[in-house]
């Protein structure tokens, strides 16, 4: 018998950021599984369902739990905040299910932090953009450095996911120092925190000042390209239209 | 008197891809303005509202119309498909409103084609990614070429927006030829068309074969990085988790 399991991006925060399709899938599920913080975001709404949370670094176990529950005959969704396909659980769920002929994986897209954060800052992403995670938990730092350099050289707008954590103080400064030879120090930069959640903030600064900022893992960072400007306290990258 | 105008990303296709927040804003609006194709996507749902469509290349006029309608006292939304902040109208709306002290612009994020297309293909974006538009209507081709080269050199997954149009046959082939020196010809590539709409397709091929494909402006193209593989007919870029 075939089982379909769902990997659902629930958007940045509360239910307002979820798509109708994501909501329909969760409404139909018997069991919702996710990292503790994400289950917390939907706990109130879905308290009548079987909700299972597992801690960080338990990603593969979480995917196997999804498969186990599906084989018990339950409709199961694995949730990620933002979009499950952008640094989320969609990839590993496909990998774990690759050897299971009875399991089909369906990904339901959501609004990723690059998009929800950009909306708060203004419109920093209306030209070509790179998303780079500064976490070296799974990626060697040399690879991250090379990508930062290539993104800077290509004059891409840059969005940094996971810009900092307790163990990784100083990574954001290192990233800025790689980018600074390619861009003026007064290049606009934006920081959003807790998008769509309590304590949401959006702040515009410069690349120079960004170096000294202390961020946490709930922050997303935006660095403008050569065309990005600040208009009425919003960060805007023109596409090039004649006004 | 202050007026707030909304720029709303309606997601890939029909109402299922829209966030609850986007829907709430459109429900509240008196007037919805957009490019003809996008107004077509919501026409049925919002037939009781004032719907105004303008053709392509009229982007600045469209933004001025938004402001005019807001000054008449109407609540107005400007809609883009996908996310309004990714190659959408959010940037130019902020630019046009920059000189208008009475106009505040609020962007409501949506699911961009990189995310909705990735979900259909599997999970190609679970590592660092570049979004590049192949349209040279507003960007010199030399800039696009340089960005393609930098993205390829940095081993980014690459998503190509606007990969082709009637006037731009051959651009996709040129893009592939810039990337091919950096990646094997059998690197997985994906093409999605008409995401969330009638005629939706998702197809996986290779970078070599992508060169000869004939696409239209409703297509989005995904090119894997050095780690991307095909698992059970899905395109997956591992993040690096130990299974």
GROMACS .gro file of C-alpha atoms in nm:
model
  486
    1UNK     CA    1   0.000   0.000   0.000
    2UNK     CA    2   0.122   0.349  -0.089
    3UNK     CA    3   0.135   0.629   0.167
    4UNK     CA    4   0.170   0.998   0.088
    5UNK     CA    5   0.354   1.207   0.346
    6UNK     CA    6   0.349   1.586   0.338
    7UNK     CA    7   0.631   1.831   0.406
    8UNK     CA    8   0.467   2.164   0.473
    9UNK     CA    9   0.619   2.511   0.496
   10UNK     CA   10   0.407   2.704   0.742
   11UNK     CA   11   0.548   3.047   0.656
   12UNK     CA   12   0.721   3.289   0.889
   13UNK     CA   13   0.510   3.285   1.203
   14UNK     CA   14   0.148   3.243   1.291
   15UNK     CA   15  -0.137   3.116   1.075
   16UNK     CA   16  -0.162   3.446   0.878
   17UNK     CA   17   0.150   3.359   0.683
   18UNK     CA   18   0.034   3.010   0.585
   19UNK     CA   19  -0.105   2.941   0.236
   20UNK     CA   20  -0.456   2.803   0.194
   21UNK     CA   21  -0.304   2.482   0.056
   22UNK     CA   22  -0.078   2.438   0.362
   23UNK     CA   23  -0.375   2.489   0.591
   24UNK     CA   24  -0.589   2.240   0.397
   25UNK     CA   25  -0.317   1.976   0.427
   26UNK     CA   26  -0.268   2.032   0.803
   27UNK     CA   27  -0.645   2.030   0.856
   28UNK     CA   28  -0.661   1.687   0.694
   29UNK     CA   29  -0.368   1.537   0.886
   30UNK     CA   30  -0.395   1.307   1.185
   31UNK     CA   31  -0.041   1.371   1.298
   32UNK     CA   32   0.192   1.674   1.266
   33UNK     CA   33   0.564   1.635   1.336
   34UNK     CA   34   0.832   1.901   1.362
   35UNK     CA   35   1.114   2.072   1.546
   36UNK     CA   36   0.993   2.189   1.888
   37UNK     CA   37   0.982   2.563   1.801
   38UNK     CA   38   0.770   2.506   1.488
   39UNK     CA   39   0.522   2.280   1.661
   40UNK     CA   40   0.490   2.560   1.917
   41UNK     CA   41   0.375   2.797   1.642
   42UNK     CA   42   0.077   2.581   1.547
   43UNK     CA   43   0.008   2.408   1.881
   44UNK     CA   44  -0.293   2.620   1.971
   45UNK     CA   45  -0.457   2.583   1.630
   46UNK     CA   46  -0.404   2.207   1.607
   47UNK     CA   47  -0.422   2.097   1.970
   48UNK     CA   48  -0.677   1.827   1.875
   49UNK     CA   49  -0.422   1.647   1.653
   50UNK     CA   50  -0.133   1.420   1.742
   51UNK     CA   51   0.158   1.667   1.765
   52UNK     CA   52   0.510   1.526   1.794
   53UNK     CA   53   0.815   1.745   1.840
   54UNK     CA   54   1.179   1.643   1.830
   55UNK     CA   55   1.487   1.852   1.906
   56UNK     CA   56   1.749   1.992   1.674
   57UNK     CA   57   2.008   1.752   1.521
   58UNK     CA   58   1.738   1.479   1.516
   59UNK     CA   59   1.642   1.551   1.155
   60UNK     CA   60   1.676   1.200   1.012
   61UNK     CA   61   1.495   1.048   1.312
   62UNK     CA   62   1.213   1.294   1.257
   63UNK     CA   63   1.178   1.178   0.895
   64UNK     CA   64   1.175   0.811   1.000
   65UNK     CA   65   0.905   0.891   1.255
   66UNK     CA   66   0.698   1.045   0.974
   67UNK     CA   67   0.730   0.721   0.777
   68UNK     CA   68   0.646   0.504   1.080
   69UNK     CA   69   0.331   0.705   1.150
   70UNK     CA   70   0.226   0.692   0.784
   71UNK     CA   71   0.267   0.314   0.787
   72UNK     CA   72   0.033   0.302   1.087
   73UNK     CA   73  -0.228   0.440   0.846
   74UNK     CA   74  -0.213   0.802   0.961
   75UNK     CA   75  -0.204   1.108   0.738
   76UNK     CA   76   0.116   1.281   0.845
   77UNK     CA   77   0.273   1.621   0.784
   78UNK     CA   78   0.627   1.725   0.868
   79UNK     CA   79   0.636   2.101   0.922
   80UNK     CA   80   0.913   2.357   0.873
   81UNK     CA   81   0.884   2.728   0.934
   82UNK     CA   82   0.912   2.941   0.621
   83UNK     CA   83   0.943   2.720   0.314
   84UNK     CA   84   1.033   2.356   0.378
   85UNK     CA   85   1.242   2.354   0.060
   86UNK     CA   86   1.477   2.638   0.162
   87UNK     CA   87   1.718   2.506   0.430
   88UNK     CA   88   1.416   2.308   0.552
   89UNK     CA   89   1.318   1.944   0.586
   90UNK     CA   90   1.206   1.876   0.228
   91UNK     CA   91   1.547   1.750   0.114
   92UNK     CA   92   1.617   1.507   0.396
   93UNK     CA   93   1.259   1.377   0.387
   94UNK     CA   94   1.309   1.287   0.019
   95UNK     CA   95   1.647   1.129   0.104
   96UNK     CA   96   1.511   0.916   0.388
   97UNK     CA   97   1.211   0.811   0.176
   98UNK     CA   98   1.428   0.724  -0.125
   99UNK     CA   99   1.456   0.359  -0.019
  100UNK     CA  100   1.088   0.326   0.073
  101UNK     CA  101   0.883   0.219  -0.228
  102UNK     CA  102   0.562   0.260  -0.032
  103UNK     CA  103   0.621   0.627   0.057
  104UNK     CA  104   0.550   0.926  -0.168
  105UNK     CA  105   0.667   1.268  -0.051
  106UNK     CA  106   0.467   1.578  -0.139
  107UNK     CA  107   0.614   1.920  -0.057
  108UNK     CA  108   0.380   2.214   0.004
  109UNK     CA  109   0.565   2.542  -0.049
  110UNK     CA  110   0.557   2.830   0.197
  111UNK     CA  111   0.683   3.187   0.227
  112UNK     CA  112   1.056   3.173   0.307
  113UNK     CA  113   1.229   3.428   0.536
  114UNK     CA  114   1.397   3.595   0.236
  115UNK     CA  115   1.052   3.694   0.108
  116UNK     CA  116   0.874   3.767   0.437
  117UNK     CA  117   1.176   3.960   0.566
  118UNK     CA  118   1.211   4.156   0.242
  119UNK     CA  119   0.848   4.265   0.266
  120UNK     CA  120   0.914   4.412   0.612
  121UNK     CA  121   1.227   4.595   0.495
  122UNK     CA  122   1.073   4.733   0.175
  123UNK     CA  123   1.177   4.569  -0.151
  124UNK     CA  124   1.544   4.467  -0.130
  125UNK     CA  125   1.506   4.159  -0.357
  126UNK     CA  126   1.363   4.299  -0.677
  127UNK     CA  127   1.684   4.205  -0.856
  128UNK     CA  128   1.905   3.893  -0.868
  129UNK     CA  129   1.972   3.749  -0.524
  130UNK     CA  130   2.177   3.480  -0.346
  131UNK     CA  131   2.064   3.299  -0.034
  132UNK     CA  132   2.355   3.179   0.180
  133UNK     CA  133   2.343   3.006   0.518
  134UNK     CA  134   2.626   3.102   0.755
  135UNK     CA  135   2.586   2.780   0.953
  136UNK     CA  136   2.893   2.559   0.924
  137UNK     CA  137   2.726   2.272   1.106
  138UNK     CA  138   2.679   2.087   0.776
  139UNK     CA  139   2.886   2.294   0.532
  140UNK     CA  140   3.262   2.357   0.556
  141UNK     CA  141   3.338   2.725   0.628
  142UNK     CA  142   3.563   2.739   0.317
  143UNK     CA  143   3.260   2.664   0.097
  144UNK     CA  144   3.059   2.937   0.269
  145UNK     CA  145   3.348   3.185   0.223
  146UNK     CA  146   3.378   3.103  -0.145
  147UNK     CA  147   3.004   3.151  -0.198
  148UNK     CA  148   3.013   3.485  -0.017
  149UNK     CA  149   3.298   3.597  -0.242
  150UNK     CA  150   3.123   3.483  -0.561
  151UNK     CA  151   2.794   3.647  -0.453
  152UNK     CA  152   2.976   3.973  -0.376
  153UNK     CA  153   3.168   3.966  -0.704
  154UNK     CA  154   2.846   3.906  -0.901
  155UNK     CA  155   2.682   4.209  -0.737
  156UNK     CA  156   2.397   3.994  -0.610
  157UNK     CA  157   2.174   4.110  -0.330
  158UNK     CA  158   2.269   3.869  -0.049
  159UNK     CA  159   2.035   3.716   0.210
  160UNK     CA  160   2.208   3.545   0.502
  161UNK     CA  161   2.017   3.269   0.679
  162UNK     CA  162   2.143   3.152   1.020
  163UNK     CA  163   2.370   3.457   1.051
  164UNK     CA  164   2.466   3.375   1.409
  165UNK     CA  165   2.415   3.145   1.702
  166UNK     CA  166   2.572   3.112   2.045
  167UNK     CA  167   2.849   2.893   1.908
  168UNK     CA  168   2.905   3.104   1.598
  169UNK     CA  169   2.968   3.457   1.724
  170UNK     CA  170   3.191   3.643   1.480
  171UNK     CA  171   3.069   3.467   1.162
  172UNK     CA  172   2.863   3.766   1.051
  173UNK     CA  173   3.166   3.992   1.092
  174UNK     CA  174   3.376   3.753   0.885
  175UNK     CA  175   3.106   3.746   0.615
  176UNK     CA  176   3.092   4.128   0.603
  177UNK     CA  177   3.470   4.144   0.573
  178UNK     CA  178   3.460   3.913   0.270
  179UNK     CA  179   3.195   4.130   0.104
  180UNK     CA  180   3.341   4.474   0.194
  181UNK     CA  181   3.620   4.477  -0.071
  182UNK     CA  182   3.346   4.450  -0.337
  183UNK     CA  183   3.090   4.699  -0.198
  184UNK     CA  184   3.103   5.043  -0.034
  185UNK     CA  185   3.072   5.045   0.344
  186UNK     CA  186   2.753   5.252   0.319
  187UNK     CA  187   2.574   4.980   0.119
  188UNK     CA  188   2.230   4.939   0.279
  189UNK     CA  189   2.185   4.630   0.493
  190UNK     CA  190   1.874   4.507   0.674
  191UNK     CA  191   1.812   4.282   0.971
  192UNK     CA  192   1.477   4.125   1.048
  193UNK     CA  193   1.406   3.926   1.363
  194UNK     CA  194   1.119   3.702   1.468
  195UNK     CA  195   0.929   3.758   1.142
  196UNK     CA  196   0.554   3.719   1.193
  197UNK     CA  197   0.601   3.641   1.562
  198UNK     CA  198   0.603   3.831   1.891
  199UNK     CA  199   0.899   4.066   1.897
  200UNK     CA  200   0.915   4.114   1.519
  201UNK     CA  201   1.162   4.388   1.422
  202UNK     CA  202   1.305   4.524   1.097
  203UNK     CA  203   1.606   4.751   1.102
  204UNK     CA  204   1.808   4.916   0.826
  205UNK     CA  205   2.179   4.985   0.868
  206UNK     CA  206   2.493   4.979   0.655
  207UNK     CA  207   2.734   4.703   0.562
  208UNK     CA  208   3.004   4.865   0.780
  209UNK     CA  209   2.779   4.878   1.085
  210UNK     CA  210   2.646   4.528   1.025
  211UNK     CA  211   2.991   4.391   1.116
  212UNK     CA  212   2.947   4.481   1.481
  213UNK     CA  213   2.588   4.371   1.527
  214UNK     CA  214   2.505   4.089   1.763
  215UNK     CA  215   2.234   3.869   1.618
  216UNK     CA  216   2.069   3.542   1.711
  217UNK     CA  217   1.938   3.245   1.516
  218UNK     CA  218   1.597   3.408   1.471
  219UNK     CA  219   1.751   3.682   1.254
  220UNK     CA  220   1.779   3.708   0.877
  221UNK     CA  221   2.022   3.954   0.718
  222UNK     CA  222   1.991   4.137   0.384
  223UNK     CA  223   2.287   4.305   0.211
  224UNK     CA  224   2.210   4.532  -0.084
  225UNK     CA  225   2.379   4.530  -0.425
  226UNK     CA  226   2.538   4.832  -0.594
  227UNK     CA  227   2.193   4.973  -0.681
  228UNK     CA  228   2.017   4.927  -0.347
  229UNK     CA  229   1.907   5.246  -0.175
  230UNK     CA  230   1.706   5.366   0.123
  231UNK     CA  231   1.382   5.545   0.034
  232UNK     CA  232   1.159   5.675   0.313
  233UNK     CA  233   1.327   5.437   0.559
  234UNK     CA  234   1.273   5.135   0.333
  235UNK     CA  235   1.545   4.926   0.165
  236UNK     CA  236   1.478   4.915  -0.209
  237UNK     CA  237   1.670   4.753  -0.496
  238UNK     CA  238   1.541   4.904  -0.821
  239UNK     CA  239   1.477   4.662  -1.105
  240UNK     CA  240   1.564   4.936  -1.354
  241UNK     CA  241   1.221   5.058  -1.468
  242UNK     CA  242   1.203   5.414  -1.601
  243UNK     CA  243   0.975   5.607  -1.365
  244UNK     CA  244  -0.421   6.253   0.515
  245UNK     CA  245  -0.214   5.935   0.500
  246UNK     CA  246  -0.304   5.649   0.268
  247UNK     CA  247  -0.168   5.294   0.291
  248UNK     CA  248  -0.137   5.106  -0.037
  249UNK     CA  249  -0.073   4.732  -0.048
  250UNK     CA  250   0.153   4.535  -0.281
  251UNK     CA  251   0.039   4.176  -0.259
  252UNK     CA  252   0.207   3.859  -0.385
  253UNK     CA  253  -0.074   3.619  -0.471
  254UNK     CA  254   0.147   3.310  -0.502
  255UNK     CA  255   0.189   3.089  -0.805
  256UNK     CA  256  -0.163   3.042  -0.937
  257UNK     CA  257  -0.509   3.019  -0.796
  258UNK     CA  258  -0.630   3.107  -0.445
  259UNK     CA  259  -0.481   2.787  -0.290
  260UNK     CA  260  -0.132   2.937  -0.311
  261UNK     CA  261  -0.226   3.264  -0.143
  262UNK     CA  262  -0.145   3.329   0.225
  263UNK     CA  263  -0.422   3.407   0.470
  264UNK     CA  264  -0.275   3.755   0.511
  265UNK     CA  265  -0.282   3.820   0.134
  266UNK     CA  266  -0.643   3.709   0.120
  267UNK     CA  267  -0.742   3.927   0.415
  268UNK     CA  268  -0.589   4.232   0.246
  269UNK     CA  269  -0.758   4.164  -0.090
  270UNK     CA  270  -1.090   4.100   0.087
  271UNK     CA  271  -1.066   4.444   0.246
  272UNK     CA  272  -0.971   4.629  -0.073
  273UNK     CA  273  -1.208   4.835  -0.287
  274UNK     CA  274  -0.980   4.825  -0.588
  275UNK     CA  275  -0.724   4.570  -0.715
  276UNK     CA  276  -0.476   4.666  -0.985
  277UNK     CA  277  -0.233   4.447  -1.178
  278UNK     CA  278  -0.088   4.318  -1.500
  279UNK     CA  279  -0.363   4.163  -1.714
  280UNK     CA  280  -0.258   3.798  -1.658
  281UNK     CA  281  -0.253   3.834  -1.278
  282UNK     CA  282  -0.590   4.008  -1.260
  283UNK     CA  283  -0.717   3.711  -1.466
  284UNK     CA  284  -0.609   3.474  -1.187
  285UNK     CA  285  -0.828   3.642  -0.925
  286UNK     CA  286  -1.106   3.782  -1.146
  287UNK     CA  287  -1.361   3.519  -1.057
  288UNK     CA  288  -1.301   3.545  -0.682
  289UNK     CA  289  -1.307   3.925  -0.674
  290UNK     CA  290  -1.552   4.012  -0.951
  291UNK     CA  291  -1.744   4.239  -0.711
  292UNK     CA  292  -1.444   4.470  -0.670
  293UNK     CA  293  -1.304   4.738  -0.897
  294UNK     CA  294  -1.043   4.544  -1.099
  295UNK     CA  295  -0.804   4.739  -1.319
  296UNK     CA  296  -0.550   4.573  -1.546
  297UNK     CA  297  -0.273   4.736  -1.743
  298UNK     CA  298  -0.039   4.579  -1.999
  299UNK     CA  299   0.329   4.497  -1.971
  300UNK     CA  300   0.583   4.787  -1.983
  301UNK     CA  301   0.326   5.008  -1.807
  302UNK     CA  302   0.470   4.940  -1.463
  303UNK     CA  303   0.524   5.300  -1.347
  304UNK     CA  304   0.180   5.401  -1.477
  305UNK     CA  305   0.029   5.114  -1.281
  306UNK     CA  306   0.191   5.242  -0.960
  307UNK     CA  307   0.067   5.597  -1.025
  308UNK     CA  308  -0.283   5.459  -1.078
  309UNK     CA  309  -0.258   5.289  -0.737
  310UNK     CA  310  -0.172   5.623  -0.579
  311UNK     CA  311  -0.451   5.807  -0.763
  312UNK     CA  312  -0.709   5.552  -0.648
  313UNK     CA  313  -0.582   5.567  -0.288
  314UNK     CA  314  -0.615   5.946  -0.295
  315UNK     CA  315  -0.979   5.902  -0.402
  316UNK     CA  316  -1.021   5.735  -0.061
  317UNK     CA  317  -1.018   5.377  -0.183
  318UNK     CA  318  -0.827   5.089  -0.025
  319UNK     CA  319  -0.606   4.965  -0.307
  320UNK     CA  320  -0.387   4.661  -0.368
  321UNK     CA  321  -0.137   4.613  -0.647
  322UNK     CA  322  -0.098   4.241  -0.717
  323UNK     CA  323   0.195   4.039  -0.854
  324UNK     CA  324   0.198   3.665  -0.908
  325UNK     CA  325   0.439   3.477  -0.681
  326UNK     CA  326   0.605   3.716  -0.438
  327UNK     CA  327   0.576   4.087  -0.521
  328UNK     CA  328   0.929   4.142  -0.387
  329UNK     CA  329   1.104   3.896  -0.622
  330UNK     CA  330   1.117   4.049  -0.971
  331UNK     CA  331   0.773   4.188  -0.885
  332UNK     CA  332   0.614   4.529  -0.834
  333UNK     CA  333   0.722   4.597  -0.475
  334UNK     CA  334   1.038   4.785  -0.576
  335UNK     CA  335   0.888   5.020  -0.830
  336UNK     CA  336   0.586   5.089  -0.606
  337UNK     CA  337   0.826   5.205  -0.333
  338UNK     CA  338   1.018   5.412  -0.589
  339UNK     CA  339   0.709   5.584  -0.730
  340UNK     CA  340   0.576   5.649  -0.377
  341UNK     CA  341   0.909   5.788  -0.256
  342UNK     CA  342   0.808   6.146  -0.338
  343UNK     CA  343   0.457   6.112  -0.195
  344UNK     CA  344   0.452   6.199   0.174
  345UNK     CA  345   0.088   6.095   0.200
  346UNK     CA  346   0.146   5.738   0.072
  347UNK     CA  347   0.271   5.444   0.281
  348UNK     CA  348   0.352   5.121   0.098
  349UNK     CA  349   0.297   4.784   0.270
  350UNK     CA  350   0.425   4.469   0.099
  351UNK     CA  351   0.252   4.137   0.169
  352UNK     CA  352   0.487   3.848   0.086
  353UNK     CA  353   0.386   3.549  -0.125
  354UNK     CA  354   0.529   3.219  -0.242
  355UNK     CA  355   0.776   3.291  -0.523
  356UNK     CA  356   0.822   3.056  -0.822
  357UNK     CA  357   1.159   2.936  -0.687
  358UNK     CA  358   0.976   2.787  -0.388
  359UNK     CA  359   0.656   2.668  -0.554
  360UNK     CA  360   0.851   2.522  -0.845
  361UNK     CA  361   1.102   2.353  -0.615
  362UNK     CA  362   0.817   2.183  -0.427
  363UNK     CA  363   0.693   2.030  -0.754
  364UNK     CA  364   1.041   1.909  -0.852
  365UNK     CA  365   1.129   1.766  -0.509
  366UNK     CA  366   1.375   1.962  -0.298
  367UNK     CA  367   1.636   2.123  -0.523
  368UNK     CA  368   1.686   2.432  -0.301
  369UNK     CA  369   1.783   2.287   0.034
  370UNK     CA  370   2.127   2.444  -0.002
  371UNK     CA  371   2.258   2.789  -0.104
  372UNK     CA  372   2.086   2.924  -0.414
  373UNK     CA  373   2.100   3.212  -0.664
  374UNK     CA  374   1.797   3.355  -0.841
  375UNK     CA  375   1.882   3.509  -1.177
  376UNK     CA  376   1.646   3.659  -1.435
  377UNK     CA  377   1.750   3.601  -1.797
  378UNK     CA  378   1.547   3.899  -1.916
  379UNK     CA  379   1.770   4.171  -2.060
  380UNK     CA  380   1.482   4.416  -2.095
  381UNK     CA  381   1.606   4.608  -1.790
  382UNK     CA  382   1.948   4.451  -1.723
  383UNK     CA  383   2.245   4.452  -1.966
  384UNK     CA  384   2.324   4.099  -2.088
  385UNK     CA  385   2.686   4.140  -1.968
  386UNK     CA  386   2.563   4.176  -1.610
  387UNK     CA  387   2.349   3.862  -1.647
  388UNK     CA  388   2.647   3.670  -1.791
  389UNK     CA  389   2.871   3.776  -1.507
  390UNK     CA  390   2.614   3.669  -1.249
  391UNK     CA  391   2.571   3.331  -1.417
  392UNK     CA  392   2.949   3.282  -1.407
  393UNK     CA  393   2.975   3.381  -1.040
  394UNK     CA  394   2.680   3.158  -0.945
  395UNK     CA  395   2.835   2.864  -1.131
  396UNK     CA  396   3.178   2.922  -0.977
  397UNK     CA  397   3.026   2.938  -0.627
  398UNK     CA  398   2.851   2.603  -0.680
  399UNK     CA  399   2.515   2.758  -0.606
  400UNK     CA  400   2.192   2.591  -0.710
  401UNK     CA  401   2.064   2.829  -0.979
  402UNK     CA  402   1.703   2.925  -1.044
  403UNK     CA  403   1.640   3.107  -1.372
  404UNK     CA  404   1.338   3.336  -1.389
  405UNK     CA  405   1.220   3.454  -1.732
  406UNK     CA  406   1.434   3.191  -1.907
  407UNK     CA  407   1.288   3.269  -2.248
  408UNK     CA  408   1.036   3.469  -2.444
  409UNK     CA  409   0.956   3.509  -2.813
  410UNK     CA  410   1.218   3.780  -2.852
  411UNK     CA  411   1.478   3.599  -2.642
  412UNK     CA  412   1.514   3.255  -2.799
  413UNK     CA  413   1.865   3.125  -2.741
  414UNK     CA  414   1.924   3.295  -2.405
  415UNK     CA  415   1.876   2.972  -2.211
  416UNK     CA  416   2.132   2.797  -2.434
  417UNK     CA  417   2.378   3.081  -2.375
  418UNK     CA  418   2.320   3.055  -1.998
  419UNK     CA  419   2.382   2.678  -2.001
  420UNK     CA  420   2.702   2.727  -2.197
  421UNK     CA  421   2.832   2.970  -1.935
  422UNK     CA  422   2.756   2.721  -1.657
  423UNK     CA  423   2.877   2.403  -1.833
  424UNK     CA  424   3.253   2.462  -1.782
  425UNK     CA  425   3.187   2.455  -1.405
  426UNK     CA  426   2.945   2.157  -1.382
  427UNK     CA  427   2.917   1.814  -1.541
  428UNK     CA  428   2.672   1.787  -1.830
  429UNK     CA  429   2.469   1.531  -1.635
  430UNK     CA  430   2.397   1.778  -1.353
  431UNK     CA  431   2.023   1.752  -1.281
  432UNK     CA  432   1.809   2.035  -1.410
  433UNK     CA  433   1.437   2.093  -1.370
  434UNK     CA  434   1.175   2.288  -1.561
  435UNK     CA  435   0.837   2.383  -1.421
  436UNK     CA  436   0.564   2.550  -1.622
  437UNK     CA  437   0.238   2.719  -1.528
  438UNK     CA  438   0.286   2.647  -1.157
  439UNK     CA  439  -0.048   2.620  -0.978
  440UNK     CA  440  -0.238   2.687  -1.301
  441UNK     CA  441  -0.397   2.482  -1.579
  442UNK     CA  442  -0.127   2.300  -1.770
  443UNK     CA  443   0.115   2.274  -1.474
  444UNK     CA  444   0.414   2.051  -1.554
  445UNK     CA  445   0.740   1.959  -1.381
  446UNK     CA  446   1.016   1.785  -1.574
  447UNK     CA  447   1.365   1.673  -1.477
  448UNK     CA  448   1.646   1.665  -1.731
  449UNK     CA  449   2.021   1.736  -1.740
  450UNK     CA  450   2.220   2.054  -1.791
  451UNK     CA  451   2.333   1.927  -2.134
  452UNK     CA  452   1.980   1.861  -2.250
  453UNK     CA  453   1.849   2.185  -2.105
  454UNK     CA  454   2.048   2.374  -2.372
  455UNK     CA  455   1.813   2.257  -2.646
  456UNK     CA  456   1.482   2.302  -2.471
  457UNK     CA  457   1.232   2.554  -2.598
  458UNK     CA  458   1.063   2.731  -2.309
  459UNK     CA  459   0.824   3.020  -2.271
  460UNK     CA  460   0.784   3.303  -2.021
  461UNK     CA  461   0.566   3.086  -1.794
  462UNK     CA  462   0.860   2.854  -1.722
  463UNK     CA  463   1.108   2.854  -1.435
  464UNK     CA  464   1.435   2.661  -1.461
  465UNK     CA  465   1.637   2.494  -1.183
  466UNK     CA  466   2.001   2.388  -1.224
  467UNK     CA  467   2.150   2.168  -0.953
  468UNK     CA  468   2.481   2.219  -0.774
  469UNK     CA  469   2.759   1.958  -0.746
  470UNK     CA  470   2.560   1.764  -0.484
  471UNK     CA  471   2.217   1.761  -0.649
  472UNK     CA  472   2.083   1.419  -0.741
  473UNK     CA  473   1.770   1.252  -0.872
  474UNK     CA  474   1.593   1.026  -0.620
  475UNK     CA  475   1.274   0.845  -0.724
  476UNK     CA  476   1.225   1.095  -1.009
  477UNK     CA  477   1.263   1.394  -0.779
  478UNK     CA  478   1.542   1.655  -0.788
  479UNK     CA  479   1.706   1.675  -0.445
  480UNK     CA  480   1.998   1.883  -0.316
  481UNK     CA  481   2.111   1.731   0.016
  482UNK     CA  482   2.185   1.974   0.295
  483UNK     CA  483   2.445   1.734   0.431
  484UNK     CA  484   2.262   1.560   0.716
  485UNK     CA  485   2.385   1.215   0.813
  486UNK     CA  486   2.100   0.974   0.746
   0.00000   0.00000   0.00000
